[in-house]
Structure formats: C-alpha cells, structure tokens
C-alpha cells in the first residue's frame, strides 16, 4: 500500500507551506459552517480543499513551486514589516520623529530635552521643536 502510494506520488508535487495554509483555511471554513447556517463556508472549504489536493497531485511541479515561492516571499515581507513596526514603536518611546520642513527628511531626536534646535542632516536647515 505504501509503495503504491509512493509510486502514485512520483513526479507529483506534494505538500508545501502554501498547501498547509490552504488546508488550514479550509478547516476554519469547515468549522464556521458547522456552527453557522452559512452553507457558503462549507462550499468554500470544500473548494479550497479540492484545490489544494489538485495542487498536491499536480505534475506541474515547477509551476506549483513558483506559487509557493511567491507565498513564502510575501510572508517574509510581512515578517520584515512587522519587525520594522515593532522597532519603530520601541524607538518612539525614547525618540521624537520630525520631518524637515524643507526637504521632508525624517529626523530623530531624543525625548524630554525641552525646546531644541534641530539641524537637518540632509539639507542643514535649522528648525526649532519641542522634544
Ligand atoms: Zn532637510
């Protein structure tokens, strides 16, 4: 049986990260459909599951691989953005961010120093702000 299965899967794409997400979402839809009267979720769950099985059994390995790569890149981008937001939030606790009035350059100054004169690092414009 196992050998038969292995033979069957030969040359086919199989499971990947994108597939896990598809199956996960279809599970969520399935649960929603169980606890609600919205049949649409049941249909969506079946559709999504069907689509993922189609992907797993697909012989167009290259195409499926590209799909997964796209998804992984997108997820990586999200993680990077999230990190950046987190860092910025942490910096906002100790720094004030101002934009230079003449060139829009972002300038970071430490908080709690009273009125200070800021010199833009890019265009050397001076402007006064409360920090
Ligand atoms: Zn400037």
mmCIF file with all atom_site columns, C-alpha atoms and ligand atoms in Angstrom:
data_model
loop_
_atom_site.group_PDB
_atom_site.id
_atom_site.type_symbol
_atom_site.label_atom_id
_atom_site.label_alt_id
_atom_site.label_comp_id
_atom_site.label_asym_id
_atom_site.label_entity_id
_atom_site.label_seq_id
_atom_site.pdbx_PDB_ins_code
_atom_site.Cartn_x
_atom_site.Cartn_y
_atom_site.Cartn_z
_atom_site.occupancy
_atom_site.B_iso_or_equiv
_atom_site.pdbx_formal_charge
_atom_site.auth_seq_id
_atom_site.auth_comp_id
_atom_site.auth_asym_id
_atom_site.auth_atom_id
_atom_site.pdbx_PDB_model_num
ATOM   1   C  CA  . UNK A 1 1   ? 0.000   0.000  0.000   1.00 0.00 ? 1   UNK A CA  1
ATOM   2   C  CA  . UNK A 1 2   ? 2.786   2.393  0.970   1.00 0.00 ? 2   UNK A CA  1
ATOM   3   C  CA  . UNK A 1 3   ? 4.738   1.521  -2.127  1.00 0.00 ? 3   UNK A CA  1
ATOM   4   C  CA  . UNK A 1 4   ? 1.681   2.027  -4.249  1.00 0.00 ? 4   UNK A CA  1
ATOM   5   C  CA  . UNK A 1 5   ? 1.209   5.410  -2.649  1.00 0.00 ? 5   UNK A CA  1
ATOM   6   C  CA  . UNK A 1 6   ? 4.850   6.314  -3.228  1.00 0.00 ? 6   UNK A CA  1
ATOM   7   C  CA  . UNK A 1 7   ? 4.577   5.235  -6.816  1.00 0.00 ? 7   UNK A CA  1
ATOM   8   C  CA  . UNK A 1 8   ? 1.426   7.276  -7.235  1.00 0.00 ? 8   UNK A CA  1
ATOM   9   C  CA  . UNK A 1 9   ? 3.088   10.400 -5.832  1.00 0.00 ? 9   UNK A CA  1
ATOM   10  C  CA  . UNK A 1 10  ? 6.147   10.047 -8.045  1.00 0.00 ? 10  UNK A CA  1
ATOM   11  C  CA  . UNK A 1 11  ? 6.549   13.075 -10.265 1.00 0.00 ? 11  UNK A CA  1
ATOM   12  C  CA  . UNK A 1 12  ? 3.775   14.857 -8.449  1.00 0.00 ? 12  UNK A CA  1
ATOM   13  C  CA  . UNK A 1 13  ? 4.215   17.978 -6.439  1.00 0.00 ? 13  UNK A CA  1
ATOM   14  C  CA  . UNK A 1 14  ? 3.086   17.031 -2.921  1.00 0.00 ? 14  UNK A CA  1
ATOM   15  C  CA  . UNK A 1 15  ? 2.524   19.215 0.140   1.00 0.00 ? 15  UNK A CA  1
ATOM   16  C  CA  . UNK A 1 16  ? 4.127   22.591 0.788   1.00 0.00 ? 16  UNK A CA  1
ATOM   17  C  CA  . UNK A 1 17  ? 3.745   25.616 3.058   1.00 0.00 ? 17  UNK A CA  1
ATOM   18  C  CA  . UNK A 1 18  ? 1.151   27.245 0.834   1.00 0.00 ? 18  UNK A CA  1
ATOM   19  C  CA  . UNK A 1 19  ? -0.785  23.992 0.856   1.00 0.00 ? 19  UNK A CA  1
ATOM   20  C  CA  . UNK A 1 20  ? -0.755  23.920 4.650   1.00 0.00 ? 20  UNK A CA  1
ATOM   21  C  CA  . UNK A 1 21  ? -2.272  27.387 4.651   1.00 0.00 ? 21  UNK A CA  1
ATOM   22  C  CA  . UNK A 1 22  ? -4.965  26.350 2.153   1.00 0.00 ? 22  UNK A CA  1
ATOM   23  C  CA  . UNK A 1 23  ? -5.839  23.306 4.244   1.00 0.00 ? 23  UNK A CA  1
ATOM   24  C  CA  . UNK A 1 24  ? -5.793  25.395 7.432   1.00 0.00 ? 24  UNK A CA  1
ATOM   25  C  CA  . UNK A 1 25  ? -8.167  27.973 5.979   1.00 0.00 ? 25  UNK A CA  1
ATOM   26  C  CA  . UNK A 1 26  ? -10.487 25.289 4.637   1.00 0.00 ? 26  UNK A CA  1
ATOM   27  C  CA  . UNK A 1 27  ? -10.570 23.743 8.131   1.00 0.00 ? 27  UNK A CA  1
ATOM   28  C  CA  . UNK A 1 28  ? -11.546 27.112 9.585   1.00 0.00 ? 28  UNK A CA  1
ATOM   29  C  CA  . UNK A 1 29  ? -14.284 27.469 6.961   1.00 0.00 ? 29  UNK A CA  1
ATOM   30  C  CA  . UNK A 1 30  ? -15.480 23.966 7.768   1.00 0.00 ? 30  UNK A CA  1
ATOM   31  C  CA  . UNK A 1 31  ? -15.732 24.775 11.479  1.00 0.00 ? 31  UNK A CA  1
ATOM   32  C  CA  . UNK A 1 32  ? -17.580 28.013 10.728  1.00 0.00 ? 32  UNK A CA  1
ATOM   33  C  CA  . UNK A 1 33  ? -20.023 26.134 8.516   1.00 0.00 ? 33  UNK A CA  1
ATOM   34  C  CA  . UNK A 1 34  ? -20.632 23.619 11.320  1.00 0.00 ? 34  UNK A CA  1
ATOM   35  C  CA  . UNK A 1 35  ? -21.551 26.351 13.777  1.00 0.00 ? 35  UNK A CA  1
ATOM   36  C  CA  . UNK A 1 36  ? -23.445 28.628 11.475  1.00 0.00 ? 36  UNK A CA  1
ATOM   37  C  CA  . UNK A 1 37  ? -26.123 28.376 8.859   1.00 0.00 ? 37  UNK A CA  1
ATOM   38  C  CA  . UNK A 1 38  ? -23.962 29.751 6.118   1.00 0.00 ? 38  UNK A CA  1
ATOM   39  C  CA  . UNK A 1 39  ? -23.555 26.963 3.580   1.00 0.00 ? 39  UNK A CA  1
ATOM   40  C  CA  . UNK A 1 40  ? -21.208 29.199 1.620   1.00 0.00 ? 40  UNK A CA  1
ATOM   41  C  CA  . UNK A 1 41  ? -18.436 28.390 4.090   1.00 0.00 ? 41  UNK A CA  1
ATOM   42  C  CA  . UNK A 1 42  ? -18.941 24.679 3.519   1.00 0.00 ? 42  UNK A CA  1
ATOM   43  C  CA  . UNK A 1 43  ? -18.690 25.207 -0.214  1.00 0.00 ? 43  UNK A CA  1
ATOM   44  C  CA  . UNK A 1 44  ? -15.597 27.400 0.218   1.00 0.00 ? 44  UNK A CA  1
ATOM   45  C  CA  . UNK A 1 45  ? -13.982 24.802 2.487   1.00 0.00 ? 45  UNK A CA  1
ATOM   46  C  CA  . UNK A 1 46  ? -14.590 22.005 0.002   1.00 0.00 ? 46  UNK A CA  1
ATOM   47  C  CA  . UNK A 1 47  ? -13.433 24.160 -2.876  1.00 0.00 ? 47  UNK A CA  1
ATOM   48  C  CA  . UNK A 1 48  ? -10.242 25.150 -1.145  1.00 0.00 ? 48  UNK A CA  1
ATOM   49  C  CA  . UNK A 1 49  ? -9.512  21.604 -0.016  1.00 0.00 ? 49  UNK A CA  1
ATOM   50  C  CA  . UNK A 1 50  ? -10.181 20.343 -3.512  1.00 0.00 ? 50  UNK A CA  1
ATOM   51  C  CA  . UNK A 1 51  ? -7.879  22.949 -4.960  1.00 0.00 ? 51  UNK A CA  1
ATOM   52  C  CA  . UNK A 1 52  ? -5.079  22.021 -2.563  1.00 0.00 ? 52  UNK A CA  1
ATOM   53  C  CA  . UNK A 1 53  ? -5.433  18.309 -3.406  1.00 0.00 ? 53  UNK A CA  1
ATOM   54  C  CA  . UNK A 1 54  ? -5.262  19.283 -7.037  1.00 0.00 ? 54  UNK A CA  1
ATOM   55  C  CA  . UNK A 1 55  ? -2.007  21.158 -6.270  1.00 0.00 ? 55  UNK A CA  1
ATOM   56  C  CA  . UNK A 1 56  ? -0.579  18.222 -4.301  1.00 0.00 ? 56  UNK A CA  1
ATOM   57  C  CA  . UNK A 1 57  ? -1.289  15.768 -7.099  1.00 0.00 ? 57  UNK A CA  1
ATOM   58  C  CA  . UNK A 1 58  ? -0.236  18.171 -9.811  1.00 0.00 ? 58  UNK A CA  1
ATOM   59  C  CA  . UNK A 1 59  ? 2.541   17.126 -12.174 1.00 0.00 ? 59  UNK A CA  1
ATOM   60  C  CA  . UNK A 1 60  ? 3.418   20.729 -12.976 1.00 0.00 ? 60  UNK A CA  1
ATOM   61  C  CA  . UNK A 1 61  ? 5.998   20.749 -10.209 1.00 0.00 ? 61  UNK A CA  1
ATOM   62  C  CA  . UNK A 1 62  ? 7.747   23.891 -11.433 1.00 0.00 ? 62  UNK A CA  1
ATOM   63  C  CA  . UNK A 1 63  ? 4.555   25.946 -11.509 1.00 0.00 ? 63  UNK A CA  1
ATOM   64  C  CA  . UNK A 1 64  ? 3.485   24.801 -8.035  1.00 0.00 ? 64  UNK A CA  1
ATOM   65  C  CA  . UNK A 1 65  ? 6.963   25.540 -6.741  1.00 0.00 ? 65  UNK A CA  1
ATOM   66  C  CA  . UNK A 1 66  ? 6.736   29.092 -8.113  1.00 0.00 ? 66  UNK A CA  1
ATOM   67  C  CA  . UNK A 1 67  ? 3.378   29.583 -6.379  1.00 0.00 ? 67  UNK A CA  1
ATOM   68  C  CA  . UNK A 1 68  ? 4.874   28.501 -3.092  1.00 0.00 ? 68  UNK A CA  1
ATOM   69  C  CA  . UNK A 1 69  ? 7.929   30.720 -3.568  1.00 0.00 ? 69  UNK A CA  1
ATOM   70  C  CA  . UNK A 1 70  ? 5.666   33.717 -4.151  1.00 0.00 ? 70  UNK A CA  1
ATOM   71  C  CA  . UNK A 1 71  ? 3.779   32.910 -0.990  1.00 0.00 ? 71  UNK A CA  1
ATOM   72  C  CA  . UNK A 1 72  ? 6.987   32.479 1.029   1.00 0.00 ? 72  UNK A CA  1
ATOM   73  C  CA  . UNK A 1 73  ? 8.330   35.803 -0.240  1.00 0.00 ? 73  UNK A CA  1
ATOM   74  C  CA  . UNK A 1 74  ? 5.090   37.522 0.682   1.00 0.00 ? 74  UNK A CA  1
ATOM   75  C  CA  . UNK A 1 75  ? 5.162   36.002 4.175   1.00 0.00 ? 75  UNK A CA  1
ATOM   76  C  CA  . UNK A 1 76  ? 8.794   37.003 4.602   1.00 0.00 ? 76  UNK A CA  1
ATOM   77  C  CA  . UNK A 1 77  ? 7.924   40.557 3.571   1.00 0.00 ? 77  UNK A CA  1
ATOM   78  C  CA  . UNK A 1 78  ? 5.162   40.653 6.177   1.00 0.00 ? 78  UNK A CA  1
ATOM   79  C  CA  . UNK A 1 79  ? 7.535   39.465 8.896   1.00 0.00 ? 79  UNK A CA  1
ATOM   80  C  CA  . UNK A 1 80  ? 10.059  42.142 7.949   1.00 0.00 ? 80  UNK A CA  1
ATOM   81  C  CA  . UNK A 1 81  ? 7.392   44.859 8.020   1.00 0.00 ? 81  UNK A CA  1
ATOM   82  C  CA  . UNK A 1 82  ? 6.145   43.662 11.381  1.00 0.00 ? 82  UNK A CA  1
ATOM   83  C  CA  . UNK A 1 83  ? 9.668   43.796 12.801  1.00 0.00 ? 83  UNK A CA  1
ATOM   84  C  CA  . UNK A 1 84  ? 10.156  47.293 11.454  1.00 0.00 ? 84  UNK A CA  1
ATOM   85  C  CA  . UNK A 1 85  ? 6.903   48.465 13.046  1.00 0.00 ? 85  UNK A CA  1
ATOM   86  C  CA  . UNK A 1 86  ? 7.922   46.924 16.338  1.00 0.00 ? 86  UNK A CA  1
ATOM   87  C  CA  . UNK A 1 87  ? 11.300  48.638 16.255  1.00 0.00 ? 87  UNK A CA  1
ATOM   88  C  CA  . UNK A 1 88  ? 9.700   51.965 15.398  1.00 0.00 ? 88  UNK A CA  1
ATOM   89  C  CA  . UNK A 1 89  ? 7.239   51.615 18.286  1.00 0.00 ? 89  UNK A CA  1
ATOM   90  C  CA  . UNK A 1 90  ? 10.125  50.974 20.639  1.00 0.00 ? 90  UNK A CA  1
ATOM   91  C  CA  . UNK A 1 91  ? 12.055  53.952 19.293  1.00 0.00 ? 91  UNK A CA  1
ATOM   92  C  CA  . UNK A 1 92  ? 9.041   56.204 19.732  1.00 0.00 ? 92  UNK A CA  1
ATOM   93  C  CA  . UNK A 1 93  ? 9.344   55.675 23.481  1.00 0.00 ? 93  UNK A CA  1
ATOM   94  C  CA  . UNK A 1 94  ? 12.748  57.374 23.590  1.00 0.00 ? 94  UNK A CA  1
ATOM   95  C  CA  . UNK A 1 95  ? 12.754  59.473 20.445  1.00 0.00 ? 95  UNK A CA  1
ATOM   96  C  CA  . UNK A 1 96  ? 10.618  62.028 18.686  1.00 0.00 ? 96  UNK A CA  1
ATOM   97  C  CA  . UNK A 1 97  ? 10.390  61.893 14.944  1.00 0.00 ? 97  UNK A CA  1
ATOM   98  C  CA  . UNK A 1 98  ? 10.144  65.101 12.964  1.00 0.00 ? 98  UNK A CA  1
ATOM   99  C  CA  . UNK A 1 99  ? 10.148  65.848 9.298   1.00 0.00 ? 99  UNK A CA  1
ATOM   100 C  CA  . UNK A 1 100 ? 12.464  68.530 7.999   1.00 0.00 ? 100 UNK A CA  1
ATOM   101 C  CA  . UNK A 1 101 ? 10.247  71.435 6.827   1.00 0.00 ? 101 UNK A CA  1
ATOM   102 C  CA  . UNK A 1 102 ? 12.218  71.964 3.646   1.00 0.00 ? 102 UNK A CA  1
ATOM   103 C  CA  . UNK A 1 103 ? 13.231  68.512 2.391   1.00 0.00 ? 103 UNK A CA  1
ATOM   104 C  CA  . UNK A 1 104 ? 10.878  66.187 4.315   1.00 0.00 ? 104 UNK A CA  1
ATOM   105 C  CA  . UNK A 1 105 ? 13.830  64.197 5.634   1.00 0.00 ? 105 UNK A CA  1
ATOM   106 C  CA  . UNK A 1 106 ? 12.909  62.262 8.773   1.00 0.00 ? 106 UNK A CA  1
ATOM   107 C  CA  . UNK A 1 107 ? 14.874  63.417 11.792  1.00 0.00 ? 107 UNK A CA  1
ATOM   108 C  CA  . UNK A 1 108 ? 15.113  61.542 15.060  1.00 0.00 ? 108 UNK A CA  1
ATOM   109 C  CA  . UNK A 1 109 ? 15.687  63.444 18.319  1.00 0.00 ? 109 UNK A CA  1
ATOM   110 C  CA  . UNK A 1 110 ? 15.787  62.205 21.922  1.00 0.00 ? 110 UNK A CA  1
ATOM   111 C  CA  . UNK A 1 111 ? 12.694  62.927 24.002  1.00 0.00 ? 111 UNK A CA  1
ATOM   112 C  CA  . UNK A 1 112 ? 12.470  65.187 27.033  1.00 0.00 ? 112 UNK A CA  1
ATOM   113 C  CA  . UNK A 1 113 ? 15.114  67.808 26.248  1.00 0.00 ? 113 UNK A CA  1
ATOM   114 C  CA  . UNK A 1 114 ? 12.749  70.775 26.061  1.00 0.00 ? 114 UNK A CA  1
ATOM   115 C  CA  . UNK A 1 115 ? 12.904  73.166 23.127  1.00 0.00 ? 115 UNK A CA  1
ATOM   116 C  CA  . UNK A 1 116 ? 15.753  72.284 20.847  1.00 0.00 ? 116 UNK A CA  1
ATOM   117 C  CA  . UNK A 1 117 ? 17.148  73.495 17.580  1.00 0.00 ? 117 UNK A CA  1
ATOM   118 C  CA  . UNK A 1 118 ? 17.335  70.661 15.087  1.00 0.00 ? 118 UNK A CA  1
ATOM   119 C  CA  . UNK A 1 119 ? 19.662  70.769 12.139  1.00 0.00 ? 119 UNK A CA  1
ATOM   120 C  CA  . UNK A 1 120 ? 18.541  68.606 9.238   1.00 0.00 ? 120 UNK A CA  1
ATOM   121 C  CA  . UNK A 1 121 ? 21.329  66.134 8.416   1.00 0.00 ? 121 UNK A CA  1
ATOM   122 C  CA  . UNK A 1 122 ? 20.486  66.291 4.724   1.00 0.00 ? 122 UNK A CA  1
ATOM   123 C  CA  . UNK A 1 123 ? 19.939  69.936 3.822   1.00 0.00 ? 123 UNK A CA  1
ATOM   124 C  CA  . UNK A 1 124 ? 21.269  71.611 7.002   1.00 0.00 ? 124 UNK A CA  1
ATOM   125 C  CA  . UNK A 1 125 ? 18.032  73.559 7.542   1.00 0.00 ? 125 UNK A CA  1
ATOM   126 C  CA  . UNK A 1 126 ? 17.568  74.501 11.181  1.00 0.00 ? 126 UNK A CA  1
ATOM   127 C  CA  . UNK A 1 127 ? 14.199  74.335 12.848  1.00 0.00 ? 127 UNK A CA  1
ATOM   128 C  CA  . UNK A 1 128 ? 13.027  74.520 16.441  1.00 0.00 ? 128 UNK A CA  1
ATOM   129 C  CA  . UNK A 1 129 ? 10.880  71.815 18.011  1.00 0.00 ? 129 UNK A CA  1
ATOM   130 C  CA  . UNK A 1 130 ? 9.922   70.667 21.462  1.00 0.00 ? 130 UNK A CA  1
ATOM   131 C  CA  . UNK A 1 131 ? 11.426  67.294 22.201  1.00 0.00 ? 131 UNK A CA  1
HETATM 132 ZN ZN1 . LIG B 2 .   ? 16.171  68.940 5.283   1.00 0.00 ? 1   LIG B ZN1 1
#
